[in-house]
PDB file of C-alpha atoms in Angstrom:
ATOM      1  CA  UNK A 164       0.000   0.000   0.000  1.00  0.00           C
ATOM      2  CA  UNK A 165       1.336   3.394  -1.009  1.00  0.00           C
ATOM      3  CA  UNK A 166      -0.086   6.401   0.840  1.00  0.00           C
ATOM      4  CA  UNK A 167      -0.498   9.646  -1.118  1.00  0.00           C
ATOM      5  CA  UNK A 168      -1.034  12.776   0.979  1.00  0.00           C
ATOM      6  CA  UNK A 169      -2.570  15.424  -1.261  1.00  0.00           C
ATOM      7  CA  UNK A 170      -2.578  18.980   0.131  1.00  0.00           C
ATOM      8  CA  UNK A 171      -4.681  21.592  -1.654  1.00  0.00           C
ATOM      9  CA  UNK A 172      -6.851  24.693  -1.192  1.00  0.00           C
ATOM     10  CA  UNK A 173     -10.211  25.630  -2.686  1.00  0.00           C
ATOM     11  CA  UNK A 174      -9.126  29.020  -4.142  1.00  0.00           C
ATOM     12  CA  UNK A 175      -6.042  27.587  -5.891  1.00  0.00           C
ATOM     13  CA  UNK A 176      -6.640  27.257  -9.673  1.00  0.00           C
ATOM     14  CA  UNK A 177      -3.885  24.648 -10.003  1.00  0.00           C
ATOM     15  CA  UNK A 178      -5.471  22.583  -7.226  1.00  0.00           C
ATOM     16  CA  UNK A 179      -8.882  22.760  -8.901  1.00  0.00           C
ATOM     17  CA  UNK A 180      -7.357  21.552 -12.154  1.00  0.00           C
ATOM     18  CA  UNK A 181      -5.443  18.533 -10.755  1.00  0.00           C
ATOM     19  CA  UNK A 182      -7.792  17.522  -7.924  1.00  0.00           C
ATOM     20  CA  UNK A 183     -10.212  15.388 -10.022  1.00  0.00           C
ATOM     21  CA  UNK A 184      -7.284  13.470 -11.511  1.00  0.00           C
ATOM     22  CA  UNK A 185      -5.520  12.941  -8.165  1.00  0.00           C
ATOM     23  CA  UNK A 186      -8.731  11.889  -6.440  1.00  0.00           C
ATOM     24  CA  UNK A 187      -9.474   9.359  -9.216  1.00  0.00           C
ATOM     25  CA  UNK A 188      -6.145   7.539  -8.785  1.00  0.00           C
ATOM     26  CA  UNK A 189      -7.280   5.060  -6.088  1.00  0.00           C
ATOM     27  CA  UNK A 190      -9.947   3.695  -8.450  1.00  0.00           C
ATOM     28  CA  UNK A 191      -7.299   2.978 -11.056  1.00  0.00           C
ATOM     29  CA  UNK A 192      -4.670   1.774  -8.579  1.00  0.00           C
ATOM     30  CA  UNK A 193      -6.173  -0.189  -5.669  1.00  0.00           C
ATOM     31  CA  UNK A 194      -2.783  -0.358  -3.917  1.00  0.00           C
ATOM     32  CA  UNK A 195      -2.881   3.437  -3.499  1.00  0.00           C
ATOM     33  CA  UNK A 196      -4.446   5.085  -0.435  1.00  0.00           C
ATOM     34  CA  UNK A 197      -5.235   8.763  -0.929  1.00  0.00           C
ATOM     35  CA  UNK A 198      -5.444  11.168   1.999  1.00  0.00           C
ATOM     36  CA  UNK A 199      -6.849  14.426   0.633  1.00  0.00           C
ATOM     37  CA  UNK A 200      -6.280  17.498   2.844  1.00  0.00           C
ATOM     38  CA  UNK A 201      -8.138  20.762   2.164  1.00  0.00           C
ATOM     39  CA  UNK A 202      -5.921  23.387   3.797  1.00  0.00           C
ATOM     40  CA  UNK A 203      -8.588  26.074   3.363  1.00  0.00           C
ATOM     41  CA  UNK A 204     -11.065  24.167   5.585  1.00  0.00           C
ATOM     42  CA  UNK A 205      -8.871  22.258   8.044  1.00  0.00           C
ATOM     43  CA  UNK A 206      -6.352  24.121  10.217  1.00  0.00           C
ATOM     44  CA  UNK A 207      -4.871  20.852  11.498  1.00  0.00           C
ATOM     45  CA  UNK A 208      -4.086  19.889   7.893  1.00  0.00           C
ATOM     46  CA  UNK A 209      -1.763  22.899   7.633  1.00  0.00           C
ATOM     47  CA  UNK A 210       0.223  21.707  10.633  1.00  0.00           C
ATOM     48  CA  UNK A 211       0.272  18.170   9.229  1.00  0.00           C
ATOM     49  CA  UNK A 212       1.586  19.499   5.891  1.00  0.00           C
ATOM     50  CA  UNK A 213       4.326  21.504   7.634  1.00  0.00           C
ATOM     51  CA  UNK A 214       5.425  18.542   9.795  1.00  0.00           C
ATOM     52  CA  UNK A 215       5.424  16.068   6.913  1.00  0.00           C
ATOM     53  CA  UNK A 216       7.350  18.441   4.627  1.00  0.00           C
ATOM     54  CA  UNK A 217       9.891  19.174   7.365  1.00  0.00           C
ATOM     55  CA  UNK A 218      10.432  15.438   7.925  1.00  0.00           C
ATOM     56  CA  UNK A 219      11.456  15.240   4.253  1.00  0.00           C
ATOM     57  CA  UNK A 220      13.813  18.238   4.534  1.00  0.00           C
ATOM     58  CA  UNK A 221      11.328  20.441   2.655  1.00  0.00           C
ATOM     59  CA  UNK A 222       9.057  23.328   3.564  1.00  0.00           C
ATOM     60  CA  UNK A 223       5.283  23.559   3.160  1.00  0.00           C
ATOM     61  CA  UNK A 224       5.512  26.400   0.693  1.00  0.00           C
ATOM     62  CA  UNK A 225       2.946  25.764  -2.042  1.00  0.00           C
ATOM     63  CA  UNK A 226      -0.066  23.805  -3.196  1.00  0.00           C
ATOM     64  CA  UNK A 227      -1.011  21.521  -4.737  1.00  0.00           C
ATOM     65  CA  UNK A 228       1.462  19.222  -3.039  1.00  0.00           C
ATOM     66  CA  UNK A 229       1.793  15.443  -3.014  1.00  0.00           C
ATOM     67  CA  UNK A 230       3.794  13.657  -0.335  1.00  0.00           C
ATOM     68  CA  UNK A 231       4.375   9.957  -0.859  1.00  0.00           C
ATOM     69  CA  UNK A 232       7.053   7.288  -0.505  1.00  0.00           C
ATOM     70  CA  UNK A 233       9.511   9.721   1.116  1.00  0.00           C
ATOM     71  CA  UNK A 234       9.054  12.330  -1.624  1.00  0.00           C
ATOM     72  CA  UNK A 235       7.346  15.660  -2.014  1.00  0.00           C
ATOM     73  CA  UNK A 236       6.065  16.973  -5.345  1.00  0.00           C
ATOM     74  CA  UNK A 237       4.681  20.464  -5.839  1.00  0.00           C
TER      75      UNK A 237
END
């Protein structure tokens, strides 16, 4: 099982564009578990994003962001 943490916000145009694709991935790949975090609605998600990014030697600087398998993609 691979866990994808997807961090996004509602006002972000890039997030709106990629969100349907990202959220459809688990249907195509059953071994993938998606945790979708709306930073604009969940304050705890912002702290989670910062902690997870820091653990990878990164900073929570932009969205959309994917954290998975010890990597961070923005």
